[in-house]
PDB file of C-alpha atoms in Angstrom:
ATOM      1  CA  UNK A   1      30.576  17.247 -21.106  1.00 56.00           C
ATOM      2  CA  UNK A   2      30.896  17.941 -18.106  1.00 72.00           C
ATOM      3  CA  UNK A   3      32.153  15.619 -14.922  1.00 84.00           C
ATOM      4  CA  UNK A   4      29.402  14.399 -13.322  1.00 90.00           C
ATOM      5  CA  UNK A   5      27.659  16.364 -10.036  1.00 97.00           C
ATOM      6  CA  UNK A   6      24.638  15.401  -8.718  1.00 99.00           C
ATOM      7  CA  UNK A   7      22.178  16.227  -6.343  1.00 99.00           C
ATOM      8  CA  UNK A   8      20.516  12.854  -5.030  1.00 99.00           C
ATOM      9  CA  UNK A   9      16.752  13.343  -3.157  1.00 99.00           C
ATOM     10  CA  UNK A  10      15.888  11.260  -0.797  1.00 98.00           C
ATOM     11  CA  UNK A  11      19.664   9.964  -0.102  1.00 98.00           C
ATOM     12  CA  UNK A  12      19.384   9.425   3.520  1.00 96.00           C
ATOM     13  CA  UNK A  13      16.904   6.481   3.050  1.00 96.00           C
ATOM     14  CA  UNK A  14      18.221   2.570   2.785  1.00 97.00           C
ATOM     15  CA  UNK A  15      18.858   3.071  -0.751  1.00 98.00           C
ATOM     16  CA  UNK A  16      20.645   6.679  -0.998  1.00 98.00           C
ATOM     17  CA  UNK A  17      22.830   5.165   1.534  1.00 97.00           C
ATOM     18  CA  UNK A  18      24.270   2.481  -0.465  1.00 98.00           C
ATOM     19  CA  UNK A  19      24.117   4.855  -4.242  1.00 99.00           C
ATOM     20  CA  UNK A  20      25.693   7.371  -2.190  1.00 98.00           C
ATOM     21  CA  UNK A  21      28.382   4.638  -0.650  1.00 98.00           C
ATOM     22  CA  UNK A  22      29.170   4.018  -4.860  1.00 98.00           C
ATOM     23  CA  UNK A  23      28.636   8.012  -5.902  1.00 98.00           C
ATOM     24  CA  UNK A  24      32.405   8.565  -3.208  1.00 98.00           C
ATOM     25  CA  UNK A  25      34.125   5.526  -4.120  1.00 98.00           C
ATOM     26  CA  UNK A  26      33.924   7.032  -7.748  1.00 97.00           C
ATOM     27  CA  UNK A  27      34.676  10.310  -6.467  1.00 98.00           C
ATOM     28  CA  UNK A  28      31.211  11.843  -7.925  1.00 98.00           C
ATOM     29  CA  UNK A  29      30.195  15.129  -5.669  1.00 98.00           C
ATOM     30  CA  UNK A  30      26.827  14.835  -4.289  1.00 98.00           C
ATOM     31  CA  UNK A  31      24.998  16.878  -2.381  1.00 98.00           C
ATOM     32  CA  UNK A  32      22.236  15.894  -0.099  1.00 98.00           C
ATOM     33  CA  UNK A  33      18.736  17.919   0.852  1.00 98.00           C
ATOM     34  CA  UNK A  34      16.964  16.933   3.876  1.00 97.00           C
ATOM     35  CA  UNK A  35      14.515  17.877   6.394  1.00 94.00           C
ATOM     36  CA  UNK A  36      16.393  17.133   9.263  1.00 94.00           C
ATOM     37  CA  UNK A  37      20.304  16.958   9.246  1.00 96.00           C
ATOM     38  CA  UNK A  38      20.778  14.320  12.213  1.00 95.00           C
ATOM     39  CA  UNK A  39      19.127  11.717  10.124  1.00 92.00           C
ATOM     40  CA  UNK A  40      21.612  11.968   7.162  1.00 96.00           C
ATOM     41  CA  UNK A  41      24.240  12.656   9.875  1.00 95.00           C
ATOM     42  CA  UNK A  42      26.295   9.330   8.457  1.00 95.00           C
ATOM     43  CA  UNK A  43      26.515  10.434   4.836  1.00 97.00           C
ATOM     44  CA  UNK A  44      29.009  13.344   6.219  1.00 96.00           C
ATOM     45  CA  UNK A  45      31.387  10.852   6.744  1.00 97.00           C
ATOM     46  CA  UNK A  46      31.740   9.669   2.790  1.00 98.00           C
ATOM     47  CA  UNK A  47      34.122  12.322   0.450  1.00 98.00           C
ATOM     48  CA  UNK A  48      32.306  14.159  -1.472  1.00 97.00           C
ATOM     49  CA  UNK A  49      29.481  14.153  -0.132  1.00 98.00           C
ATOM     50  CA  UNK A  50      27.807  17.066   1.440  1.00 98.00           C
ATOM     51  CA  UNK A  51      24.291  16.963   3.566  1.00 98.00           C
ATOM     52  CA  UNK A  52      21.752  20.244   3.899  1.00 98.00           C
ATOM     53  CA  UNK A  53      18.300  21.052   5.589  1.00 98.00           C
ATOM     54  CA  UNK A  54      16.216  21.663   2.348  1.00 98.00           C
ATOM     55  CA  UNK A  55      12.681  22.173   1.781  1.00 98.00           C
ATOM     56  CA  UNK A  56      12.723  20.390  -1.236  1.00 98.00           C
ATOM     57  CA  UNK A  57       9.143  20.817  -1.802  1.00 98.00           C
ATOM     58  CA  UNK A  58       9.698  24.798  -2.500  1.00 98.00           C
ATOM     59  CA  UNK A  59      10.747  25.391  -6.090  1.00 98.00           C
ATOM     60  CA  UNK A  60      12.935  28.346  -5.023  1.00 98.00           C
ATOM     61  CA  UNK A  61      14.995  26.146  -2.964  1.00 98.00           C
ATOM     62  CA  UNK A  62      15.279  23.642  -5.646  1.00 99.00           C
ATOM     63  CA  UNK A  63      16.458  25.364  -7.911  1.00 98.00           C
ATOM     64  CA  UNK A  64      18.906  26.508  -5.950  1.00 98.00           C
ATOM     65  CA  UNK A  65      20.243  23.338  -4.878  1.00 99.00           C
ATOM     66  CA  UNK A  66      20.358  22.007  -8.341  1.00 99.00           C
ATOM     67  CA  UNK A  67      22.510  25.032 -10.078  1.00 98.00           C
ATOM     68  CA  UNK A  68      25.427  23.874 -11.554  1.00 97.00           C
ATOM     69  CA  UNK A  69      24.965  20.551 -11.442  1.00 98.00           C
ATOM     70  CA  UNK A  70      24.841  17.921 -14.100  1.00 98.00           C
ATOM     71  CA  UNK A  71      21.908  15.345 -12.894  1.00 99.00           C
ATOM     72  CA  UNK A  72      19.013  15.050 -10.202  1.00 99.00           C
ATOM     73  CA  UNK A  73      18.463  11.586  -8.711  1.00 99.00           C
ATOM     74  CA  UNK A  74      15.349  11.183  -7.344  1.00 99.00           C
ATOM     75  CA  UNK A  75      14.592   8.119  -4.653  1.00 99.00           C
ATOM     76  CA  UNK A  76      11.881   9.401  -3.008  1.00 99.00           C
ATOM     77  CA  UNK A  77       8.719   7.468  -2.189  1.00 98.00           C
ATOM     78  CA  UNK A  78       6.578   6.606   0.824  1.00 97.00           C
ATOM     79  CA  UNK A  79       4.769   3.533   1.475  1.00 96.00           C
ATOM     80  CA  UNK A  80       1.320   4.902   3.136  1.00 96.00           C
ATOM     81  CA  UNK A  81      -1.528   7.690   2.339  1.00 97.00           C
ATOM     82  CA  UNK A  82      -5.136   8.484   3.081  1.00 95.00           C
ATOM     83  CA  UNK A  83      -6.763   6.637   1.224  1.00 95.00           C
ATOM     84  CA  UNK A  84      -8.663   8.633  -1.933  1.00 95.00           C
ATOM     85  CA  UNK A  85      -9.202   7.515  -5.798  1.00 95.00           C
ATOM     86  CA  UNK A  86      -6.754   7.861  -7.270  1.00 96.00           C
ATOM     87  CA  UNK A  87      -4.519   8.272  -4.439  1.00 98.00           C
ATOM     88  CA  UNK A  88      -4.172  10.271  -1.109  1.00 98.00           C
ATOM     89  CA  UNK A  89      -2.480  13.120  -0.924  1.00 98.00           C
ATOM     90  CA  UNK A  90       0.800  12.127   0.726  1.00 98.00           C
ATOM     91  CA  UNK A  91       1.273   9.825  -2.393  1.00 98.00           C
ATOM     92  CA  UNK A  92       0.247  12.639  -4.756  1.00 98.00           C
ATOM     93  CA  UNK A  93       2.822  15.314  -2.718  1.00 98.00           C
ATOM     94  CA  UNK A  94       6.031  12.204  -2.551  1.00 98.00           C
ATOM     95  CA  UNK A  95       5.161  10.254  -5.507  1.00 99.00           C
ATOM     96  CA  UNK A  96       3.735  12.964  -8.411  1.00 99.00           C
ATOM     97  CA  UNK A  97       3.946  16.410  -7.449  1.00 99.00           C
ATOM     98  CA  UNK A  98       7.735  16.806  -6.296  1.00 99.00           C
ATOM     99  CA  UNK A  99       9.804  14.586  -9.628  1.00 99.00           C
ATOM    100  CA  UNK A 100       7.412  17.399 -11.335  1.00 99.00           C
ATOM    101  CA  UNK A 101       8.492  19.817  -9.384  1.00 99.00           C
ATOM    102  CA  UNK A 102      12.526  18.838  -9.617  1.00 99.00           C
ATOM    103  CA  UNK A 103      11.954  17.846 -12.988  1.00 99.00           C
ATOM    104  CA  UNK A 104      10.965  21.949 -13.734  1.00 99.00           C
ATOM    105  CA  UNK A 105      13.173  23.222 -11.731  1.00 99.00           C
ATOM    106  CA  UNK A 106      16.315  21.224 -14.007  1.00 99.00           C
ATOM    107  CA  UNK A 107      14.666  22.848 -16.913  1.00 99.00           C
ATOM    108  CA  UNK A 108      15.372  26.176 -15.546  1.00 98.00           C
ATOM    109  CA  UNK A 109      19.103  25.233 -14.302  1.00 98.00           C
ATOM    110  CA  UNK A 110      20.039  23.341 -17.107  1.00 98.00           C
ATOM    111  CA  UNK A 111      20.918  20.136 -15.611  1.00 98.00           C
ATOM    112  CA  UNK A 112      20.632  18.044 -18.596  1.00 98.00           C
ATOM    113  CA  UNK A 113      19.781  14.433 -16.844  1.00 98.00           C
ATOM    114  CA  UNK A 114      17.118  13.166 -14.120  1.00 99.00           C
ATOM    115  CA  UNK A 115      17.730   9.106 -12.845  1.00 99.00           C
ATOM    116  CA  UNK A 116      13.445   8.268 -10.982  1.00 99.00           C
ATOM    117  CA  UNK A 117      13.444   5.532  -8.651  1.00 99.00           C
ATOM    118  CA  UNK A 118       9.782   4.182  -9.997  1.00 99.00           C
ATOM    119  CA  UNK A 119       8.610   0.649  -8.705  1.00 99.00           C
ATOM    120  CA  UNK A 120       8.132  -2.682 -10.963  1.00 98.00           C
ATOM    121  CA  UNK A 121       4.277  -2.866 -11.133  1.00 97.00           C
ATOM    122  CA  UNK A 122       3.515   1.007 -11.865  1.00 98.00           C
ATOM    123  CA  UNK A 123       0.716   1.625 -13.159  1.00 97.00           C
ATOM    124  CA  UNK A 124      -2.451   4.321 -14.053  1.00 97.00           C
ATOM    125  CA  UNK A 125      -4.950   1.619 -13.982  1.00 97.00           C
ATOM    126  CA  UNK A 126      -2.873  -0.584 -11.142  1.00 97.00           C
ATOM    127  CA  UNK A 127      -4.907  -2.043  -8.392  1.00 97.00           C
ATOM    128  CA  UNK A 128      -3.544   0.212  -4.923  1.00 98.00           C
ATOM    129  CA  UNK A 129      -3.018   4.103  -5.580  1.00 98.00           C
ATOM    130  CA  UNK A 130       0.376   3.421  -4.833  1.00 99.00           C
ATOM    131  CA  UNK A 131       1.375   1.692  -8.100  1.00 99.00           C
ATOM    132  CA  UNK A 132      -1.112   4.165  -9.603  1.00 99.00           C
ATOM    133  CA  UNK A 133       0.528   6.861  -7.653  1.00 99.00           C
ATOM    134  CA  UNK A 134       4.528   5.781  -9.123  1.00 99.00           C
ATOM    135  CA  UNK A 135       3.012   5.813 -12.811  1.00 99.00           C
ATOM    136  CA  UNK A 136       1.843   9.265 -12.801  1.00 99.00           C
ATOM    137  CA  UNK A 137       5.396  10.059 -11.169  1.00 99.00           C
ATOM    138  CA  UNK A 138       6.302   8.451 -14.093  1.00 99.00           C
ATOM    139  CA  UNK A 139       4.683  10.814 -16.344  1.00 98.00           C
ATOM    140  CA  UNK A 140       5.980  13.694 -14.380  1.00 99.00           C
ATOM    141  CA  UNK A 141       9.384  12.480 -14.621  1.00 99.00           C
ATOM    142  CA  UNK A 142       8.891  12.991 -18.186  1.00 98.00           C
ATOM    143  CA  UNK A 143       7.277  15.548 -18.100  1.00 98.00           C
ATOM    144  CA  UNK A 144      10.212  18.631 -19.541  1.00 98.00           C
ATOM    145  CA  UNK A 145      11.811  17.028 -22.893  1.00 97.00           C
ATOM    146  CA  UNK A 146      15.179  19.448 -22.080  1.00 97.00           C
ATOM    147  CA  UNK A 147      15.755  17.353 -19.200  1.00 98.00           C
ATOM    148  CA  UNK A 148      16.543  13.655 -20.012  1.00 98.00           C
ATOM    149  CA  UNK A 149      14.989  11.422 -17.747  1.00 98.00           C
ATOM    150  CA  UNK A 150      15.583   7.667 -17.159  1.00 98.00           C
ATOM    151  CA  UNK A 151      13.003   5.757 -14.671  1.00 99.00           C
ATOM    152  CA  UNK A 152      14.188   2.390 -13.185  1.00 98.00           C
ATOM    153  CA  UNK A 153      11.433  -0.181 -11.206  1.00 98.00           C
ATOM    154  CA  UNK A 154      12.801  -2.518  -9.005  1.00 99.00           C
ATOM    155  CA  UNK A 155      10.909  -5.651  -7.565  1.00 98.00           C
ATOM    156  CA  UNK A 156      11.477  -5.611  -4.172  1.00 98.00           C
ATOM    157  CA  UNK A 157      14.918  -4.419  -2.765  1.00 99.00           C
ATOM    158  CA  UNK A 158      16.944  -6.759   0.190  1.00 99.00           C
ATOM    159  CA  UNK A 159      20.284  -6.248   1.601  1.00 98.00           C
ATOM    160  CA  UNK A 160      21.225  -5.054   4.945  1.00 96.00           C
ATOM    161  CA  UNK A 161      18.910  -2.288   6.749  1.00 92.00           C
ATOM    162  CA  UNK A 162      16.053  -3.296   4.010  1.00 97.00           C
ATOM    163  CA  UNK A 163      12.273  -3.495   4.754  1.00 93.00           C
ATOM    164  CA  UNK A 164      10.929  -6.849   4.020  1.00 94.00           C
ATOM    165  CA  UNK A 165      13.058  -9.604   5.054  1.00 98.00           C
ATOM    166  CA  UNK A 166      14.573  -7.896   8.015  1.00 98.00           C
ATOM    167  CA  UNK A 167      10.929  -7.312   9.575  1.00 96.00           C
ATOM    168  CA  UNK A 168       9.298 -10.706   8.461  1.00 97.00           C
ATOM    169  CA  UNK A 169      12.883 -12.292  10.792  1.00 98.00           C
ATOM    170  CA  UNK A 170      11.600  -9.317  13.132  1.00 96.00           C
ATOM    171  CA  UNK A 171       8.413 -10.873  13.351  1.00 96.00           C
ATOM    172  CA  UNK A 172       9.594 -14.711  13.648  1.00 97.00           C
ATOM    173  CA  UNK A 173      11.590 -13.484  16.667  1.00 96.00           C
ATOM    174  CA  UNK A 174       8.532 -12.332  18.909  1.00 96.00           C
ATOM    175  CA  UNK A 175       5.322 -14.716  17.861  1.00 97.00           C
ATOM    176  CA  UNK A 176       5.451 -18.542  17.279  1.00 97.00           C
ATOM    177  CA  UNK A 177       3.077 -17.861  14.308  1.00 98.00           C
ATOM    178  CA  UNK A 178       3.367 -15.836  10.849  1.00 97.00           C
ATOM    179  CA  UNK A 179       0.120 -14.654   9.885  1.00 96.00           C
ATOM    180  CA  UNK A 180       0.598 -14.339   6.674  1.00 97.00           C
ATOM    181  CA  UNK A 181      -1.347 -12.359   3.580  1.00 96.00           C
ATOM    182  CA  UNK A 182      -1.005 -12.770  -0.057  1.00 97.00           C
ATOM    183  CA  UNK A 183       1.032 -15.991   0.758  1.00 98.00           C
ATOM    184  CA  UNK A 184       1.039 -16.552  -3.151  1.00 98.00           C
ATOM    185  CA  UNK A 185       2.140 -13.679  -4.266  1.00 98.00           C
ATOM    186  CA  UNK A 186       5.440 -13.640  -6.666  1.00 99.00           C
ATOM    187  CA  UNK A 187       8.562 -11.741  -6.386  1.00 99.00           C
ATOM    188  CA  UNK A 188      11.549 -11.154  -8.245  1.00 99.00           C
ATOM    189  CA  UNK A 189      13.559  -9.423  -5.144  1.00 99.00           C
ATOM    190  CA  UNK A 190      17.307  -7.346  -6.316  1.00 99.00           C
ATOM    191  CA  UNK A 191      20.138  -6.592  -4.299  1.00 99.00           C
ATOM    192  CA  UNK A 192      20.375  -2.860  -3.060  1.00 99.00           C
ATOM    193  CA  UNK A 193      23.955  -2.869  -4.322  1.00 98.00           C
ATOM    194  CA  UNK A 194      22.637  -3.375  -7.858  1.00 99.00           C
ATOM    195  CA  UNK A 195      19.708  -1.041  -7.527  1.00 99.00           C
ATOM    196  CA  UNK A 196      23.098   1.069  -6.732  1.00 99.00           C
ATOM    197  CA  UNK A 197      25.236   0.059  -9.197  1.00 98.00           C
ATOM    198  CA  UNK A 198      22.682   0.347 -11.973  1.00 98.00           C
ATOM    199  CA  UNK A 199      21.856   3.998 -10.830  1.00 99.00           C
ATOM    200  CA  UNK A 200      25.930   4.689 -11.096  1.00 98.00           C
ATOM    201  CA  UNK A 201      25.795   2.827 -14.576  1.00 98.00           C
ATOM    202  CA  UNK A 202      23.199   4.786 -15.963  1.00 98.00           C
ATOM    203  CA  UNK A 203      24.854   7.978 -14.935  1.00 97.00           C
ATOM    204  CA  UNK A 204      27.813   7.363 -16.855  1.00 95.00           C
ATOM    205  CA  UNK A 205      25.871   6.436 -19.936  1.00 95.00           C
ATOM    206  CA  UNK A 206      23.982   8.832 -21.815  1.00 92.00           C
ATOM    207  CA  UNK A 207      22.423   5.966 -23.929  1.00 94.00           C
ATOM    208  CA  UNK A 208      20.603   5.623 -20.749  1.00 96.00           C
ATOM    209  CA  UNK A 209      19.214   8.959 -21.655  1.00 96.00           C
ATOM    210  CA  UNK A 210      15.061   8.359 -22.362  1.00 96.00           C
ATOM    211  CA  UNK A 211      14.572   4.387 -21.039  1.00 97.00           C
ATOM    212  CA  UNK A 212      12.818   2.613 -18.690  1.00 97.00           C
ATOM    213  CA  UNK A 213      14.431  -0.224 -16.237  1.00 98.00           C
ATOM    214  CA  UNK A 214      12.847  -2.857 -14.813  1.00 98.00           C
ATOM    215  CA  UNK A 215      15.295  -4.280 -11.885  1.00 98.00           C
ATOM    216  CA  UNK A 216      14.953  -7.733 -10.712  1.00 98.00           C
ATOM    217  CA  UNK A 217      16.474 -10.245  -8.928  1.00 98.00           C
ATOM    218  CA  UNK A 218      18.193 -13.732 -10.273  1.00 98.00           C
ATOM    219  CA  UNK A 219      15.038 -15.756  -9.071  1.00 98.00           C
ATOM    220  CA  UNK A 220      11.406 -15.588  -8.303  1.00 99.00           C
ATOM    221  CA  UNK A 221       9.850 -16.432  -4.870  1.00 99.00           C
ATOM    222  CA  UNK A 222       6.440 -16.447  -3.291  1.00 99.00           C
ATOM    223  CA  UNK A 223       5.890 -13.897  -0.364  1.00 98.00           C
ATOM    224  CA  UNK A 224       5.987 -17.001   1.825  1.00 99.00           C
ATOM    225  CA  UNK A 225       9.340 -18.641   0.184  1.00 99.00           C
ATOM    226  CA  UNK A 226      10.969 -14.910   1.310  1.00 99.00           C
ATOM    227  CA  UNK A 227       9.112 -15.467   4.881  1.00 99.00           C
ATOM    228  CA  UNK A 228      10.236 -19.047   5.853  1.00 99.00           C
ATOM    229  CA  UNK A 229      13.760 -17.701   4.198  1.00 98.00           C
ATOM    230  CA  UNK A 230      13.417 -15.058   6.440  1.00 98.00           C
ATOM    231  CA  UNK A 231      12.845 -16.920   9.796  1.00 98.00           C
ATOM    232  CA  UNK A 232      16.003 -19.355   8.699  1.00 98.00           C
ATOM    233  CA  UNK A 233      18.358 -17.509   8.038  1.00 98.00           C
ATOM    234  CA  UNK A 234      17.560 -15.426  11.365  1.00 98.00           C
ATOM    235  CA  UNK A 235      17.820 -19.007  12.945  1.00 97.00           C
ATOM    236  CA  UNK A 236      13.681 -18.892  13.794  1.00 97.00           C
ATOM    237  CA  UNK A 237      11.623 -19.952  11.055  1.00 98.00           C
ATOM    238  CA  UNK A 238       7.683 -19.830  12.280  1.00 98.00           C
ATOM    239  CA  UNK A 239       5.519 -21.843  10.878  1.00 98.00           C
ATOM    240  CA  UNK A 240       2.649 -19.542   8.221  1.00 98.00           C
ATOM    241  CA  UNK A 241      -1.179 -18.879   8.036  1.00 98.00           C
ATOM    242  CA  UNK A 242      -2.028 -17.704   5.241  1.00 97.00           C
ATOM    243  CA  UNK A 243      -4.885 -15.651   5.299  1.00 96.00           C
ATOM    244  CA  UNK A 244      -7.568 -15.223   2.935  1.00 96.00           C
ATOM    245  CA  UNK A 245      -8.014 -11.645   1.307  1.00 94.00           C
ATOM    246  CA  UNK A 246     -10.994 -10.145   3.640  1.00 95.00           C
ATOM    247  CA  UNK A 247      -9.413 -11.496   6.935  1.00 96.00           C
ATOM    248  CA  UNK A 248      -6.132  -9.961   5.580  1.00 95.00           C
ATOM    249  CA  UNK A 249      -8.013  -6.961   4.824  1.00 96.00           C
ATOM    250  CA  UNK A 250      -9.995  -6.714   8.074  1.00 96.00           C
ATOM    251  CA  UNK A 251      -5.908  -7.510   9.792  1.00 93.00           C
ATOM    252  CA  UNK A 252      -4.855  -4.144   8.155  1.00 96.00           C
ATOM    253  CA  UNK A 253      -7.756  -2.101   9.081  1.00 96.00           C
ATOM    254  CA  UNK A 254      -6.901  -2.345  12.681  1.00 95.00           C
ATOM    255  CA  UNK A 255      -2.904  -1.458  12.399  1.00 94.00           C
ATOM    256  CA  UNK A 256      -4.567   1.267  10.254  1.00 95.00           C
ATOM    257  CA  UNK A 257      -6.580   2.621  13.672  1.00 95.00           C
ATOM    258  CA  UNK A 258      -3.201   2.184  16.185  1.00 94.00           C
ATOM    259  CA  UNK A 259      -1.079   4.834  16.693  1.00 93.00           C
ATOM    260  CA  UNK A 260       2.204   5.111  14.968  1.00 90.00           C
ATOM    261  CA  UNK A 261       3.337   4.265  11.491  1.00 91.00           C
ATOM    262  CA  UNK A 262       1.021   0.837  10.326  1.00 93.00           C
ATOM    263  CA  UNK A 263       2.887  -2.646  10.179  1.00 91.00           C
ATOM    264  CA  UNK A 264       0.440  -2.801   7.306  1.00 94.00           C
ATOM    265  CA  UNK A 265      -2.705  -1.268   5.088  1.00 97.00           C
ATOM    266  CA  UNK A 266      -5.393  -1.978   2.918  1.00 97.00           C
ATOM    267  CA  UNK A 267      -3.264   0.152   0.832  1.00 98.00           C
ATOM    268  CA  UNK A 268      -0.390  -2.596   0.749  1.00 98.00           C
ATOM    269  CA  UNK A 269      -3.044  -5.452   0.614  1.00 98.00           C
ATOM    270  CA  UNK A 270      -3.765  -4.223  -2.662  1.00 98.00           C
ATOM    271  CA  UNK A 271      -0.352  -3.744  -3.777  1.00 98.00           C
ATOM    272  CA  UNK A 272       0.191  -7.493  -2.840  1.00 97.00           C
ATOM    273  CA  UNK A 273      -2.489  -8.446  -4.445  1.00 96.00           C
ATOM    274  CA  UNK A 274      -0.570  -9.162  -7.767  1.00 97.00           C
ATOM    275  CA  UNK A 275       2.806 -10.689  -9.133  1.00 98.00           C
ATOM    276  CA  UNK A 276       5.152  -8.056  -8.527  1.00 98.00           C
ATOM    277  CA  UNK A 277       8.738  -9.797 -11.008  1.00 98.00           C
ATOM    278  CA  UNK A 278       9.677  -8.442 -14.886  1.00 97.00           C
ATOM    279  CA  UNK A 279       7.527  -8.342 -17.640  1.00 92.00           C
ATOM    280  CA  UNK A 280       9.778  -8.869 -20.767  1.00 87.00           C
ATOM    281  CA  UNK A 281       6.721  -8.278 -23.002  1.00 86.00           C
ATOM    282  CA  UNK A 282       6.831  -5.047 -21.986  1.00 86.00           C
ATOM    283  CA  UNK A 283      10.023  -4.471 -23.825  1.00 80.00           C
ATOM    284  CA  UNK A 284      11.686  -2.276 -21.259  1.00 86.00           C
ATOM    285  CA  UNK A 285      15.708  -2.725 -20.094  1.00 93.00           C
ATOM    286  CA  UNK A 286      16.987  -4.596 -17.799  1.00 94.00           C
ATOM    287  CA  UNK A 287      19.952  -4.580 -15.146  1.00 96.00           C
ATOM    288  CA  UNK A 288      21.680  -6.707 -17.566  1.00 95.00           C
ATOM    289  CA  UNK A 289      21.643  -3.897 -20.241  1.00 96.00           C
ATOM    290  CA  UNK A 290      23.635  -1.787 -17.823  1.00 96.00           C
ATOM    291  CA  UNK A 291      26.136  -4.906 -17.473  1.00 96.00           C
ATOM    292  CA  UNK A 292      25.556  -5.696 -14.135  1.00 97.00           C
ATOM    293  CA  UNK A 293      25.429  -9.045 -13.050  1.00 96.00           C
ATOM    294  CA  UNK A 294      22.982 -10.131 -10.407  1.00 98.00           C
ATOM    295  CA  UNK A 295      23.443 -11.112  -6.851  1.00 98.00           C
ATOM    296  CA  UNK A 296      21.580 -13.864  -5.478  1.00 98.00           C
ATOM    297  CA  UNK A 297      19.583 -13.561  -2.676  1.00 98.00           C
ATOM    298  CA  UNK A 298      21.308 -16.451  -0.919  1.00 98.00           C
ATOM    299  CA  UNK A 299      24.502 -14.680  -1.048  1.00 98.00           C
ATOM    300  CA  UNK A 300      24.012 -11.924   0.935  1.00 98.00           C
ATOM    301  CA  UNK A 301      20.870 -12.352   3.041  1.00 98.00           C
ATOM    302  CA  UNK A 302      22.042 -14.843   5.728  1.00 98.00           C
ATOM    303  CA  UNK A 303      24.998 -12.806   6.559  1.00 97.00           C
ATOM    304  CA  UNK A 304      23.030 -10.015   7.421  1.00 98.00           C
ATOM    305  CA  UNK A 305      19.657 -11.528   8.781  1.00 98.00           C
ATOM    306  CA  UNK A 306      22.364 -14.302  11.117  1.00 95.00           C
ATOM    307  CA  UNK A 307      21.363 -13.958  14.390  1.00 88.00           C
ATOM    308  CA  UNK A 308      23.388 -11.999  16.969  1.00 77.00           C
ATOM    309  CA  UNK A 309      22.074 -13.354  20.204  1.00 51.00           C
ATOM    310  CA  UNK A 310      23.677 -10.756  22.288  1.00 47.00           C
ATOM    311  CA  UNK A 311      22.307  -7.995  20.520  1.00 47.00           C
ATOM    312  CA  UNK A 312      18.731  -9.938  20.149  1.00 51.00           C
ATOM    313  CA  UNK A 313      18.381  -9.896  23.316  1.00 46.00           C
ATOM    314  CA  UNK A 314      18.713  -5.885  24.396  1.00 43.00           C
ATOM    315  CA  UNK A 315      16.328  -5.966  21.436  1.00 47.00           C
ATOM    316  CA  UNK A 316      13.820  -8.024  22.813  1.00 48.00           C
ATOM    317  CA  UNK A 317      14.573  -6.291  26.372  1.00 49.00           C
ATOM    318  CA  UNK A 318      13.654  -3.042  24.563  1.00 48.00           C
ATOM    319  CA  UNK A 319      10.446  -3.866  22.807  1.00 47.00           C
ATOM    320  CA  UNK A 320      12.096  -4.237  19.658  1.00 48.00           C
TER     321      UNK A 320
END
């Protein structure tokens, strides 16, 4: 068996940065293609990590990137897309077409392994475009029998630089009250380091091929509980006003009309309307099968959400 030598798509993001740090520790060479080199420059300090500008939606480019590699890891994901049934073209391009292209290129370039980031709740009949596109992405990941796919379905992921807890901490620093949609929805947040370790362990375990892993942390929380914890750890816990679904969708529609990346969309509301916890009835494997001891949110979140008064004052002045 050849020594691992991988391409990491989406490597400059939140989870990718943690995974590449682990790969560097294990002396596993990794190539990170990116549209904008500057966004991934921070990765160039990691030993064995090469960053190249590339169009990953081009088939010839994919084949060239994958030549001589032992595995492809796909972490690419987006949260917003145009509202079209079953999902918008942005979701189709990122969540369905891209994994299919990568797997096709793996087959042509004789790359035997493909590790794919999906999401807990992925379902072709799911309530949102996001969950439906993630399910079709899993089908694309398995579309070539000669490429052994391993699929990961995490719940919301927390850790330094995360989206969910950090966003709610910032909102509570700025506003006296937090209006909250889907406050009672249950989540099983998983630490980013545990997700990265799951990919690393699966990469080194041929028995992980052709399996699906649900990744959730050791505890379950409602969204309201997560918001309260984020505020408490940030030193600015605010009252929560639970919004009925109709008002939440109206709020999301207003956000969609504002310029820039929306804070919340109606499709996000659709995703948030169902619980996001591990389902033992599905029969998927979990982090335990990869020998991972899960990290509680309470052991990590207080450290990166804790108030940094001089920095917070600068953020306030900058409107951030």
